[in-house]
PDB file of C-alpha atoms in Angstrom:
ATOM      1  CA  MET A   1       0.000   0.000   0.000  1.00 41.00           C
ATOM      2  CA  SER A   2       1.449   3.367  -0.956  1.00 48.00           C
ATOM      3  CA  ASN A   3       1.744   6.343   1.320  1.00 50.00           C
ATOM      4  CA  PRO A   4      -0.771   9.021   0.189  1.00 46.00           C
ATOM      5  CA  ASN A   5       1.694  11.741   1.260  1.00 51.00           C
ATOM      6  CA  GLU A   6       4.385  10.475  -1.134  1.00 56.00           C
ATOM      7  CA  SER A   7       4.728  12.311  -4.394  1.00 59.00           C
ATOM      8  CA  SER A   8       4.212  10.167  -7.477  1.00 64.00           C
ATOM      9  CA  ALA A   9       7.284  11.953  -8.875  1.00 76.00           C
ATOM     10  CA  ASN A  10       9.546  10.371  -6.244  1.00 93.00           C
ATOM     11  CA  LYS A  11      12.174   7.966  -7.517  1.00 96.00           C
ATOM     12  CA  SER A  12      13.873   5.036  -5.860  1.00 96.00           C
ATOM     13  CA  LYS A  13      17.089   3.035  -6.014  1.00 97.00           C
ATOM     14  CA  ASN A  14      17.495  -0.429  -4.502  1.00 98.00           C
ATOM     15  CA  ILE A  15      20.873  -1.430  -3.015  1.00 97.00           C
ATOM     16  CA  THR A  16      21.672  -5.063  -2.158  1.00 97.00           C
ATOM     17  CA  THR A  17      25.495  -5.178  -2.091  1.00 97.00           C
ATOM     18  CA  ASN A  18      28.280  -3.530  -0.124  1.00 97.00           C
ATOM     19  CA  GLY A  19      30.124  -0.751  -1.905  1.00 96.00           C
ATOM     20  CA  LEU A  20      29.470   2.707  -3.277  1.00 95.00           C
ATOM     21  CA  THR A  21      26.182   3.753  -4.881  1.00 95.00           C
ATOM     22  CA  SER A  22      25.854   7.250  -6.350  1.00 95.00           C
ATOM     23  CA  ILE A  23      22.826   9.138  -7.626  1.00 95.00           C
ATOM     24  CA  SER A  24      23.802  12.438  -9.211  1.00 94.00           C
ATOM     25  CA  GLY A  25      21.849  15.659  -9.388  1.00 94.00           C
ATOM     26  CA  LYS A  26      20.264  18.231  -7.136  1.00 95.00           C
ATOM     27  CA  LEU A  27      18.009  15.995  -5.041  1.00 96.00           C
ATOM     28  CA  VAL A  28      16.042  15.646  -1.839  1.00 96.00           C
ATOM     29  CA  LEU A  29      16.678  12.474   0.161  1.00 97.00           C
ATOM     30  CA  ILE A  30      13.144  11.523   1.190  1.00 96.00           C
ATOM     31  CA  ALA A  31      13.759   8.256   3.049  1.00 97.00           C
ATOM     32  CA  ILE A  32      15.835   5.100   3.406  1.00 97.00           C
ATOM     33  CA  VAL A  33      13.919   1.846   3.787  1.00 97.00           C
ATOM     34  CA  ILE A  34      15.708  -1.143   5.293  1.00 97.00           C
ATOM     35  CA  ASN A  35      13.917  -4.056   3.602  1.00 97.00           C
ATOM     36  CA  THR A  36      16.247  -6.780   4.907  1.00 96.00           C
ATOM     37  CA  LYS A  37      18.721  -6.147   7.712  1.00 96.00           C
ATOM     38  CA  GLY A  38      22.458  -6.341   7.178  1.00 94.00           C
ATOM     39  CA  VAL A  39      24.595  -8.567   9.419  1.00 94.00           C
ATOM     40  CA  SER A  40      27.855  -8.234  11.377  1.00 91.00           C
ATOM     41  CA  SER A  41      28.090  -4.481  12.018  1.00 93.00           C
ATOM     42  CA  ASN A  42      26.926  -3.424   8.527  1.00 95.00           C
ATOM     43  CA  THR A  43      26.440   0.318   8.090  1.00 96.00           C
ATOM     44  CA  ALA A  44      25.246   2.689   5.382  1.00 97.00           C
ATOM     45  CA  LYS A  45      26.856   6.134   5.311  1.00 97.00           C
ATOM     46  CA  ILE A  46      25.048   8.827   3.346  1.00 97.00           C
ATOM     47  CA  TYR A  47      26.928  11.776   1.853  1.00 97.00           C
ATOM     48  CA  ASP A  48      25.918  14.889  -0.104  1.00 97.00           C
ATOM     49  CA  ASP A  49      28.455  14.000  -2.774  1.00 93.00           C
ATOM     50  CA  VAL A  50      28.809  11.974  -5.961  1.00 86.00           C
ATOM     51  CA  ASN A  51      32.549  12.304  -6.492  1.00 84.00           C
ATOM     52  CA  GLY A  52      33.451   9.603  -3.967  1.00 83.00           C
ATOM     53  CA  GLU A  53      35.100  12.136  -1.640  1.00 87.00           C
ATOM     54  CA  GLU A  54      33.225  10.861   1.425  1.00 90.00           C
ATOM     55  CA  THR A  55      34.609  13.615   3.652  1.00 92.00           C
ATOM     56  CA  PRO A  56      33.250  14.180   7.190  1.00 93.00           C
ATOM     57  CA  GLU A  57      31.730  17.568   6.301  1.00 94.00           C
ATOM     58  CA  LYS A  58      29.643  15.923   3.548  1.00 95.00           C
ATOM     59  CA  LEU A  59      28.356  13.114   5.807  1.00 97.00           C
ATOM     60  CA  LYS A  60      24.608  13.462   6.415  1.00 96.00           C
ATOM     61  CA  ALA A  61      23.790  10.198   8.218  1.00 96.00           C
ATOM     62  CA  THR A  62      25.184   6.868   9.360  1.00 96.00           C
ATOM     63  CA  ILE A  63      22.677   4.024   9.578  1.00 96.00           C
ATOM     64  CA  ASP A  64      23.161   0.791  11.516  1.00 96.00           C
ATOM     65  CA  THR A  65      21.477  -1.497   8.995  1.00 96.00           C
ATOM     66  CA  THR A  66      21.496  -4.422  11.442  1.00 95.00           C
ATOM     67  CA  ALA A  67      19.039  -2.797  13.882  1.00 92.00           C
ATOM     68  CA  ASN A  68      15.532  -3.049  12.390  1.00 92.00           C
ATOM     69  CA  VAL A  69      13.561  -3.456   9.211  1.00 95.00           C
ATOM     70  CA  GLN A  70      12.197   0.092   9.054  1.00 96.00           C
ATOM     71  CA  ARG A  71      11.697   3.311   7.118  1.00 97.00           C
ATOM     72  CA  LEU A  72      13.859   6.281   8.087  1.00 97.00           C
ATOM     73  CA  ASP A  73      12.456   9.626   6.898  1.00 97.00           C
ATOM     74  CA  TYR A  74      14.902  12.445   6.138  1.00 96.00           C
ATOM     75  CA  GLY A  75      13.733  15.231   3.781  1.00 95.00           C
ATOM     76  CA  ILE A  76      17.346  16.431   3.400  1.00 95.00           C
ATOM     77  CA  PRO A  77      18.338  18.608   0.414  1.00 96.00           C
ATOM     78  CA  MET A  78      21.336  17.059  -1.355  1.00 96.00           C
ATOM     79  CA  PHE A  79      23.096  19.672  -3.477  1.00 95.00           C
ATOM     80  CA  GLU A  80      25.661  17.458  -5.229  1.00 94.00           C
ATOM     81  CA  GLY A  81      23.824  14.123  -5.189  1.00 95.00           C
ATOM     82  CA  ILE A  82      23.385  11.109  -2.958  1.00 96.00           C
ATOM     83  CA  ASN A  83      26.432   8.956  -2.280  1.00 96.00           C
ATOM     84  CA  ILE A  84      25.805   5.856  -0.137  1.00 96.00           C
ATOM     85  CA  ARG A  85      28.587   3.602   1.126  1.00 96.00           C
ATOM     86  CA  THR A  86      27.455   0.260   2.557  1.00 97.00           C
ATOM     87  CA  ALA A  87      30.235  -1.611   4.313  1.00 96.00           C
ATOM     88  CA  THR A  88      31.248  -4.275   6.829  1.00 94.00           C
ATOM     89  CA  GLY A  89      29.592  -7.648   7.172  1.00 92.00           C
ATOM     90  CA  THR A  90      26.688  -8.886   5.104  1.00 95.00           C
ATOM     91  CA  ALA A  91      24.969  -6.218   3.004  1.00 96.00           C
ATOM     92  CA  PRO A  92      21.368  -5.184   3.688  1.00 97.00           C
ATOM     93  CA  ASP A  93      18.624  -4.747   1.128  1.00 98.00           C
ATOM     94  CA  ILE A  94      17.787  -1.039   1.273  1.00 98.00           C
ATOM     95  CA  THR A  95      15.722   1.286  -0.882  1.00 98.00           C
ATOM     96  CA  VAL A  96      16.616   4.940  -1.284  1.00 98.00           C
ATOM     97  CA  ILE A  97      13.622   7.197  -1.959  1.00 97.00           C
ATOM     98  CA  TYR A  98      14.485  10.580  -3.428  1.00 97.00           C
ATOM     99  CA  ALA A  99      13.106  13.409  -5.546  1.00 96.00           C
ATOM    100  CA  GLU A 100      14.713  15.693  -8.096  1.00 92.00           C
ATOM    101  CA  THR A 101      14.589  19.416  -7.412  1.00 88.00           C
ATOM    102  CA  PRO A 102      14.468  22.211  -9.996  1.00 76.00           C
TER     103      PRO A 102
END
């Protein structure tokens, strides 16, 4: 069942492996959904960046993907893009929900 407050213009990206996933453009990070938990200290770090810099000042959130199957709402403007690094242990299955901005 869809959320009636979600815009039909929202886009999504599914991530099921450890590594770097980048979505370029001026975006709004709407939410991260943990569909299946990661194992063994797995984390997802979210940066406002698509160049792979992953510097502390560009870090927007660090998610412990082993905690719960859940939806985490953000609504954060991302000026360079969304750069997500999943690492350590078994990868989760997560969905990134985002929207493009003019």
